[in-house]
Amino acid sequence: MFHLFNLSLKLNGFPMKEATAEFEKIQSISDADYNEYIHSKRKEIVDYHLKSNKSYQEFIGKSSFNPETFNWNDLPIMTKKDFQKPLSERLSNGFTTKNVYVNKTSGSSGDPFIFAKDKFCHALTWANIINRFGWFGIDFNTSKQARFYGIPLDFIGNKKERLKDFFKNSYRFTIFDLSDEILEKVLLKFQNKKFDYINGYTSSIVLFAKFLQKKNIVLTSVCPTLKCCVVTSEMLFEEDKNLMERQFGVPIINEYGASELDLIAFQSRSVGTSNEWQVNSETLFVEILDENNTVLPYGKEGRIVITSLYNKAHPFIRYDIGDIGILDEKSTLKKPILKKLIGRTNDIAILPSGKKAPGLTFYYVTKSIIEDDGNVKEFVIKQTKIDTFEVEYVSENALTESQILTIEKAITTYLESGLNFTFIRKENLQRSKSGKLKQFVSLIK
């Protein structure tokens, strides 16, 4: 079979051959030498950005460091607020929006921003993803994917994503309406297509599993080619995992990632350790910090802070991702284990028509207000009644009537008409005890 997926990466300018070779080289480093690898890569990426990135120089307050006295723990913590300015002001020397990979974060923490990766760094991300999915016999060139993800509904954006799906050998189900009527059509598609794996948002896939439970159907009875299910972007609770395993008849694999960084953790394939969440130590360095930015030992709960060891286009150095977690006591530098992740769960919105939409649907709505000038700093959406929502936001300037109309139009497109939205500009937004904002909160019981 012609390898369309590999071809698509090549056509987009990602040096996969070189990145795959580098990734395999990293994996071959022994446990004994891994400490030196991590320390040298940390110094290298800090040195690079201090010399080449004006924004990071200003953030640190200097443009170089003494390698003899360099102390990693003295580096300040970066947060999403530090990226609330135009991308062009955050790129390193030699990089422009024309020669890097550019994308937007989902804003699930309430702090959306546009980011960049140099193409070799992004190729390494794909080398990592290909490696992890390969643990479970998935080949992106040949394995058919049932994809439960959002998709832009405007003509151009939709066609772009559909083209990507073609190259990824995937069929994408809409997640903007997960009523029983729609899920009947999803089930019919599984009966007629030879899917190898499911991949997508946890809450959407859980709703499908609950639908199958009501119908007393195990998915492999109608789609025997199915090998596994990979859930991502939201918290996976044990009872939901058990439900999906029963109703799908395949292993449920837990993925934790961030678009601005990389795949962060992936369920281990090892016999006897199938519930281990193996952290990506090849391209990332993950720390757990307390409220005073002190590094905590393995086994202690704290803020997840991550360094991208290879991104030269844009610094993510000691970056507070906005999640709380614990690294297992048996972790090593080469094989850290994520024992627990706290947060990252989204409510389901139930609309007047009976339609059910996962909270991440609001990512596609709020994309329309994410601007590169950094005007909108934070936002949360609250469902106060079945047809009523409040959008609380922090911005330098109030949303204009034109912007509000754009948002309302997107809401009608992605959800349904007849919904009432109130926009409330605030000085700051209330946070949870973990310090994290939840982008969507349903107050409907």
mmCIF file of C-alpha atoms in Angstrom, residues 64-349:
data_model
loop_
_atom_site.group_PDB
_atom_site.id
_atom_site.type_symbol
_atom_site.label_atom_id
_atom_site.label_comp_id
_atom_site.label_asym_id
_atom_site.label_seq_id
_atom_site.Cartn_x
_atom_site.Cartn_y
_atom_site.Cartn_z
ATOM 1 C CA SER A 64 23.808 34.247 28.530
ATOM 2 C CA PHE A 65 24.743 32.064 31.490
ATOM 3 C CA ASN A 66 27.937 30.725 33.005
ATOM 4 C CA PRO A 67 27.940 26.965 32.388
ATOM 5 C CA GLU A 68 30.126 26.493 35.473
ATOM 6 C CA THR A 69 27.601 28.085 37.838
ATOM 7 C CA PHE A 70 24.401 27.306 35.913
ATOM 8 C CA ASN A 71 21.622 26.105 38.212
ATOM 9 C CA TRP A 72 18.544 24.700 36.494
ATOM 10 C CA ASN A 73 16.316 25.369 39.516
ATOM 11 C CA ASP A 74 17.100 29.098 39.334
ATOM 12 C CA LEU A 75 15.265 29.417 36.014
ATOM 13 C CA PRO A 76 11.845 31.082 36.392
ATOM 14 C CA ILE A 77 8.650 29.229 35.536
ATOM 15 C CA MET A 78 6.909 30.081 32.267
ATOM 16 C CA THR A 79 3.118 30.184 32.150
ATOM 17 C CA LYS A 80 0.529 30.639 29.430
ATOM 18 C CA LYS A 81 0.251 34.313 30.377
ATOM 19 C CA ASP A 82 3.847 34.793 29.198
ATOM 20 C CA PHE A 83 2.716 33.921 25.671
ATOM 21 C CA GLN A 84 -0.093 36.487 25.479
ATOM 22 C CA LYS A 85 1.618 38.572 22.824
ATOM 23 C CA PRO A 86 2.024 38.248 19.044
ATOM 24 C CA LEU A 87 3.812 35.095 17.920
ATOM 25 C CA SER A 88 6.252 37.123 15.808
ATOM 26 C CA GLU A 89 7.639 38.642 19.024
ATOM 27 C CA ARG A 90 8.233 35.175 20.531
ATOM 28 C CA LEU A 91 10.092 33.447 17.679
ATOM 29 C CA SER A 92 13.833 32.838 17.798
ATOM 30 C CA ASN A 93 16.227 34.388 15.289
ATOM 31 C CA GLY A 94 15.981 32.825 11.846
ATOM 32 C CA PHE A 95 12.402 31.640 12.311
ATOM 33 C CA THR A 96 9.280 33.202 10.830
ATOM 34 C CA THR A 97 5.694 32.040 10.592
ATOM 35 C CA LYS A 98 6.584 30.862 7.077
ATOM 36 C CA ASN A 99 9.209 28.289 8.085
ATOM 37 C CA VAL A 100 7.755 26.825 11.293
ATOM 38 C CA TYR A 101 4.778 24.711 12.328
ATOM 39 C CA VAL A 102 2.099 27.052 13.759
ATOM 40 C CA ASN A 103 -1.002 26.077 15.707
ATOM 41 C CA LYS A 104 -3.314 27.222 18.497
ATOM 42 C CA THR A 105 -3.794 25.663 21.898
ATOM 43 C CA SER A 106 -7.293 24.490 22.765
ATOM 44 C CA GLY A 107 -7.666 27.008 25.557
ATOM 45 C CA SER A 108 -8.927 24.245 27.864
ATOM 46 C CA SER A 109 -7.213 26.023 30.738
ATOM 47 C CA GLY A 110 -8.811 29.334 29.782
ATOM 48 C CA ASP A 111 -5.522 30.795 28.466
ATOM 49 C CA PRO A 112 -5.428 30.227 24.688
ATOM 50 C CA PHE A 113 -2.411 31.225 22.610
ATOM 51 C CA ILE A 114 -0.753 30.644 19.249
ATOM 52 C CA PHE A 115 2.526 28.720 19.318
ATOM 53 C CA ALA A 116 5.235 27.483 16.961
ATOM 54 C CA LYS A 117 7.618 24.542 16.616
ATOM 55 C CA ASP A 118 10.540 24.300 14.260
ATOM 56 C CA LYS A 119 9.960 21.582 11.695
ATOM 57 C CA PHE A 120 12.575 19.188 13.066
ATOM 58 C CA CYS A 121 11.027 19.464 16.546
ATOM 59 C CA HIS A 122 7.566 18.745 15.137
ATOM 60 C CA ALA A 123 8.960 15.823 13.141
ATOM 61 C CA LEU A 124 10.314 14.438 16.431
ATOM 62 C CA THR A 125 6.808 14.766 17.869
ATOM 63 C CA TRP A 126 5.502 12.576 15.051
ATOM 64 C CA ALA A 127 8.382 10.113 15.486
ATOM 65 C CA ASN A 128 7.336 9.798 19.138
ATOM 66 C CA ILE A 129 3.623 9.353 18.335
ATOM 67 C CA ILE A 130 4.374 6.760 15.646
ATOM 68 C CA ASN A 131 6.589 4.883 18.105
ATOM 69 C CA ARG A 132 3.973 4.824 20.896
ATOM 70 C CA PHE A 133 1.064 3.775 18.676
ATOM 71 C CA GLY A 134 3.343 1.112 17.237
ATOM 72 C CA TRP A 135 3.454 -0.481 20.699
ATOM 73 C CA PHE A 136 -0.114 -1.614 20.039
ATOM 74 C CA GLY A 137 0.295 -2.660 16.410
ATOM 75 C CA ILE A 138 -1.012 0.570 14.889
ATOM 76 C CA ASP A 139 0.591 1.803 11.653
ATOM 77 C CA PHE A 140 -0.675 5.213 10.516
ATOM 78 C CA ASN A 141 -0.107 4.261 6.871
ATOM 79 C CA THR A 142 -2.243 1.138 6.930
ATOM 80 C CA SER A 143 -4.421 1.101 10.070
ATOM 81 C CA LYS A 144 -7.946 2.494 9.680
ATOM 82 C CA GLN A 145 -8.856 5.038 12.369
ATOM 83 C CA ALA A 146 -12.299 5.861 13.763
ATOM 84 C CA ARG A 147 -11.731 9.449 14.840
ATOM 85 C CA PHE A 148 -13.882 11.180 17.479
ATOM 86 C CA TYR A 149 -12.575 14.725 17.163
ATOM 87 C CA GLY A 150 -14.008 18.136 16.473
ATOM 88 C CA ILE A 151 -13.767 19.635 13.013
ATOM 89 C CA PRO A 152 -14.193 23.168 11.646
ATOM 90 C CA LEU A 153 -17.548 23.569 9.931
ATOM 91 C CA ASP A 154 -16.534 26.397 7.614
ATOM 92 C CA PHE A 155 -15.941 25.172 4.055
ATOM 93 C CA ILE A 156 -12.162 25.716 3.794
ATOM 94 C CA GLY A 157 -11.325 24.593 7.346
ATOM 95 C CA ASN A 158 -13.519 21.535 6.975
ATOM 96 C CA LYS A 159 -11.954 20.507 3.660
ATOM 97 C CA LYS A 160 -8.438 20.912 5.085
ATOM 98 C CA GLU A 161 -9.226 18.593 7.993
ATOM 99 C CA ARG A 162 -10.948 16.081 5.710
ATOM 100 C CA LEU A 163 -7.821 16.038 3.530
ATOM 101 C CA LYS A 164 -5.687 15.390 6.613
ATOM 102 C CA ASP A 165 -8.036 12.546 7.558
ATOM 103 C CA PHE A 166 -7.576 11.065 4.079
ATOM 104 C CA PHE A 167 -3.801 11.026 4.488
ATOM 105 C CA LYS A 168 -4.179 9.599 8.019
ATOM 106 C CA ASN A 169 -6.467 6.817 6.759
ATOM 107 C CA SER A 170 -9.144 7.933 9.197
ATOM 108 C CA TYR A 171 -12.893 8.503 9.225
ATOM 109 C CA ARG A 172 -13.982 11.396 11.440
ATOM 110 C CA PHE A 173 -17.261 11.331 13.355
ATOM 111 C CA THR A 174 -18.858 14.610 14.330
ATOM 112 C CA ILE A 175 -18.802 15.226 18.087
ATOM 113 C CA PHE A 176 -21.023 18.291 18.041
ATOM 114 C CA ASP A 177 -24.138 16.148 18.268
ATOM 115 C CA LEU A 178 -23.948 12.859 20.154
ATOM 116 C CA SER A 179 -27.662 12.144 20.493
ATOM 117 C CA ASP A 180 -28.855 8.534 20.182
ATOM 118 C CA GLU A 181 -30.041 9.179 16.630
ATOM 119 C CA ILE A 182 -26.523 10.207 15.576
ATOM 120 C CA LEU A 183 -24.871 7.378 17.514
ATOM 121 C CA GLU A 184 -27.053 4.895 15.610
ATOM 122 C CA LYS A 185 -25.361 6.159 12.440
ATOM 123 C CA VAL A 186 -21.948 5.853 14.112
ATOM 124 C CA LEU A 187 -22.690 2.237 14.978
ATOM 125 C CA LEU A 188 -23.786 1.563 11.394
ATOM 126 C CA LYS A 189 -20.447 2.924 10.151
ATOM 127 C CA PHE A 190 -18.585 0.484 12.442
ATOM 128 C CA GLN A 191 -20.650 -2.338 10.945
ATOM 129 C CA ASN A 192 -19.657 -1.320 7.419
ATOM 130 C CA LYS A 193 -16.005 -0.295 7.821
ATOM 131 C CA LYS A 194 -12.995 -2.318 8.983
ATOM 132 C CA PHE A 195 -11.682 0.034 11.663
ATOM 133 C CA ASP A 196 -8.427 -0.946 13.382
ATOM 134 C CA TYR A 197 -8.594 1.554 16.254
ATOM 135 C CA ILE A 198 -10.594 4.361 17.828
ATOM 136 C CA ASN A 199 -8.929 7.660 18.690
ATOM 137 C CA GLY A 200 -10.389 10.825 20.163
ATOM 138 C CA TYR A 201 -11.807 12.831 23.031
ATOM 139 C CA THR A 202 -12.537 10.767 26.122
ATOM 140 C CA SER A 203 -15.993 12.189 26.878
ATOM 141 C CA SER A 204 -17.254 11.641 23.311
ATOM 142 C CA ILE A 205 -16.073 8.027 23.238
ATOM 143 C CA VAL A 206 -17.550 7.363 26.702
ATOM 144 C CA LEU A 207 -20.931 8.555 25.417
ATOM 145 C CA PHE A 208 -20.657 6.056 22.563
ATOM 146 C CA ALA A 209 -19.804 3.285 25.057
ATOM 147 C CA LYS A 210 -22.867 4.180 27.159
ATOM 148 C CA PHE A 211 -24.991 4.050 24.016
ATOM 149 C CA LEU A 212 -23.665 0.550 23.236
ATOM 150 C CA GLN A 213 -24.333 -0.487 26.834
ATOM 151 C CA LYS A 214 -28.009 0.548 26.489
ATOM 152 C CA LYS A 215 -28.259 -1.543 23.331
ATOM 153 C CA ASN A 216 -26.342 -4.443 24.937
ATOM 154 C CA ILE A 217 -23.812 -4.481 22.070
ATOM 155 C CA VAL A 218 -20.076 -5.224 22.238
ATOM 156 C CA LEU A 219 -18.438 -3.304 19.399
ATOM 157 C CA THR A 220 -16.089 -6.106 18.298
ATOM 158 C CA SER A 221 -19.151 -8.237 17.568
ATOM 159 C CA VAL A 222 -19.992 -5.876 14.703
ATOM 160 C CA CYS A 223 -16.442 -4.663 13.955
ATOM 161 C CA PRO A 224 -14.078 -7.630 14.614
ATOM 162 C CA THR A 225 -11.038 -5.827 13.100
ATOM 163 C CA LEU A 226 -10.902 -3.390 16.039
ATOM 164 C CA LYS A 227 -7.608 -3.670 18.014
ATOM 165 C CA CYS A 228 -7.615 -0.850 20.564
ATOM 166 C CA CYS A 229 -9.034 2.520 21.605
ATOM 167 C CA VAL A 230 -6.861 5.553 22.396
ATOM 168 C CA VAL A 231 -8.460 8.337 24.443
ATOM 169 C CA THR A 232 -6.966 11.784 24.869
ATOM 170 C CA SER A 233 -7.497 15.447 25.838
ATOM 171 C CA GLU A 234 -9.643 14.753 28.911
ATOM 172 C CA MET A 235 -9.462 12.832 32.175
ATOM 173 C CA LEU A 236 -10.036 9.092 31.931
ATOM 174 C CA PHE A 237 -11.800 7.793 35.019
ATOM 175 C CA GLU A 238 -11.408 4.128 35.978
ATOM 176 C CA GLU A 239 -15.141 3.393 35.766
ATOM 177 C CA ASP A 240 -15.279 4.908 32.273
ATOM 178 C CA LYS A 241 -12.258 2.875 31.211
ATOM 179 C CA ASN A 242 -13.899 -0.324 32.486
ATOM 180 C CA LEU A 243 -17.136 0.554 30.683
ATOM 181 C CA MET A 244 -15.327 1.151 27.380
ATOM 182 C CA GLU A 245 -13.313 -2.065 27.690
ATOM 183 C CA ARG A 246 -16.545 -4.020 28.204
ATOM 184 C CA GLN A 247 -18.482 -2.368 25.403
ATOM 185 C CA PHE A 248 -15.680 -2.136 22.837
ATOM 186 C CA GLY A 249 -14.008 -5.476 23.608
ATOM 187 C CA VAL A 250 -10.491 -4.020 23.160
ATOM 188 C CA PRO A 251 -7.781 -2.438 25.385
ATOM 189 C CA ILE A 252 -8.299 1.241 26.291
ATOM 190 C CA ILE A 253 -5.071 3.239 25.967
ATOM 191 C CA ASN A 254 -4.702 6.502 27.861
ATOM 192 C CA GLU A 255 -2.830 9.336 26.150
ATOM 193 C CA TYR A 256 -1.838 12.651 27.729
ATOM 194 C CA GLY A 257 -0.478 15.377 25.500
ATOM 195 C CA ALA A 258 -0.360 19.078 24.752
ATOM 196 C CA SER A 259 -0.352 20.454 21.225
ATOM 197 C CA GLU A 260 2.246 23.092 22.080
ATOM 198 C CA LEU A 261 4.623 20.451 23.452
ATOM 199 C CA ASP A 262 4.345 16.826 22.396
ATOM 200 C CA LEU A 263 2.813 13.576 23.499
ATOM 201 C CA ILE A 264 3.504 13.753 27.259
ATOM 202 C CA ALA A 265 2.524 10.284 28.508
ATOM 203 C CA PHE A 266 1.225 7.090 26.933
ATOM 204 C CA GLN A 267 0.006 3.851 28.439
ATOM 205 C CA SER A 268 2.761 1.245 28.558
ATOM 206 C CA ARG A 269 2.551 -1.922 26.477
ATOM 207 C CA SER A 270 4.716 -3.963 28.884
ATOM 208 C CA VAL A 271 3.237 -7.145 30.352
ATOM 209 C CA GLY A 272 2.279 -6.563 33.975
ATOM 210 C CA THR A 273 2.510 -2.779 33.591
ATOM 211 C CA SER A 274 -0.456 -2.181 31.295
ATOM 212 C CA ASN A 275 -1.788 0.572 33.554
ATOM 213 C CA GLU A 276 1.521 2.437 33.671
ATOM 214 C CA TRP A 277 1.485 5.849 32.071
ATOM 215 C CA GLN A 278 4.972 6.144 30.599
ATOM 216 C CA VAL A 279 6.180 9.734 30.340
ATOM 217 C CA ASN A 280 7.959 10.959 27.220
ATOM 218 C CA SER A 281 11.545 11.449 28.381
ATOM 219 C CA GLU A 282 12.980 11.479 24.858
ATOM 220 C CA THR A 283 11.951 15.008 23.853
ATOM 221 C CA LEU A 284 10.558 16.446 27.097
ATOM 222 C CA PHE A 285 11.757 16.966 30.661
ATOM 223 C CA VAL A 286 8.906 16.756 33.176
ATOM 224 C CA GLU A 287 9.068 18.123 36.729
ATOM 225 C CA ILE A 288 6.581 18.261 39.598
ATOM 226 C CA LEU A 289 6.757 21.524 41.585
ATOM 227 C CA ASP A 290 5.057 22.830 44.725
ATOM 228 C CA GLU A 291 3.477 26.276 45.119
ATOM 229 C CA ASN A 292 6.929 27.754 45.854
ATOM 230 C CA ASN A 293 8.410 26.298 42.627
ATOM 231 C CA THR A 294 10.426 23.755 44.587
ATOM 232 C CA VAL A 295 10.979 20.435 42.815
ATOM 233 C CA LEU A 296 9.082 17.670 44.589
ATOM 234 C CA PRO A 297 10.324 14.089 44.943
ATOM 235 C CA TYR A 298 8.660 11.209 43.138
ATOM 236 C CA GLY A 299 5.351 10.303 44.782
ATOM 237 C CA LYS A 300 4.415 13.875 45.758
ATOM 238 C CA GLU A 301 1.540 15.794 44.167
ATOM 239 C CA GLY A 302 2.244 19.126 42.514
ATOM 240 C CA ARG A 303 2.170 21.287 39.391
ATOM 241 C CA ILE A 304 3.307 19.664 36.146
ATOM 242 C CA VAL A 305 6.096 21.756 34.611
ATOM 243 C CA ILE A 306 7.553 20.714 31.253
ATOM 244 C CA THR A 307 10.553 21.646 29.122
ATOM 245 C CA SER A 308 10.637 21.013 25.380
ATOM 246 C CA LEU A 309 14.232 19.908 24.801
ATOM 247 C CA TYR A 310 14.216 20.372 21.018
ATOM 248 C CA ASN A 311 12.011 23.345 20.133
ATOM 249 C CA LYS A 312 14.371 26.029 18.849
ATOM 250 C CA ALA A 313 11.675 28.160 17.234
ATOM 251 C CA HIS A 314 9.831 28.940 20.465
ATOM 252 C CA PRO A 315 10.931 28.457 24.109
ATOM 253 C CA PHE A 316 8.939 26.178 26.381
ATOM 254 C CA ILE A 317 11.385 26.003 29.269
ATOM 255 C CA ARG A 318 10.046 25.080 32.702
ATOM 256 C CA TYR A 319 6.553 25.690 31.334
ATOM 257 C CA ASP A 320 3.646 25.291 33.773
ATOM 258 C CA ILE A 321 1.070 23.476 31.656
ATOM 259 C CA GLY A 322 -1.730 24.094 34.166
ATOM 260 C CA ASP A 323 -2.201 20.520 35.375
ATOM 261 C CA ILE A 324 -1.577 18.826 38.699
ATOM 262 C CA GLY A 325 -0.050 15.361 38.868
ATOM 263 C CA ILE A 326 2.220 12.835 40.566
ATOM 264 C CA LEU A 327 5.249 10.986 39.206
ATOM 265 C CA ASP A 328 5.449 7.419 40.503
ATOM 266 C CA GLU A 329 8.063 6.536 43.132
ATOM 267 C CA LYS A 330 9.608 3.969 40.786
ATOM 268 C CA SER A 331 10.258 6.591 38.094
ATOM 269 C CA THR A 332 13.726 7.077 36.619
ATOM 270 C CA LEU A 333 15.071 9.822 34.364
ATOM 271 C CA LYS A 334 14.825 7.502 31.371
ATOM 272 C CA LYS A 335 11.450 6.027 32.303
ATOM 273 C CA PRO A 336 9.322 8.420 34.362
ATOM 274 C CA ILE A 337 5.857 7.071 35.204
ATOM 275 C CA LEU A 338 2.872 9.405 35.608
ATOM 276 C CA LYS A 339 1.075 7.948 38.607
ATOM 277 C CA LYS A 340 -1.842 10.372 38.635
ATOM 278 C CA LEU A 341 -3.197 13.290 36.630
ATOM 279 C CA ILE A 342 -5.667 15.652 38.303
ATOM 280 C CA GLY A 343 -7.996 17.800 36.230
ATOM 281 C CA ARG A 344 -8.444 18.090 32.455
ATOM 282 C CA THR A 345 -12.001 16.837 32.548
ATOM 283 C CA ASN A 346 -14.856 18.537 30.702
ATOM 284 C CA ASP A 347 -18.575 18.534 31.335
ATOM 285 C CA ILE A 348 -21.147 17.569 28.752
ATOM 286 C CA ALA A 349 -23.518 20.297 27.524
#
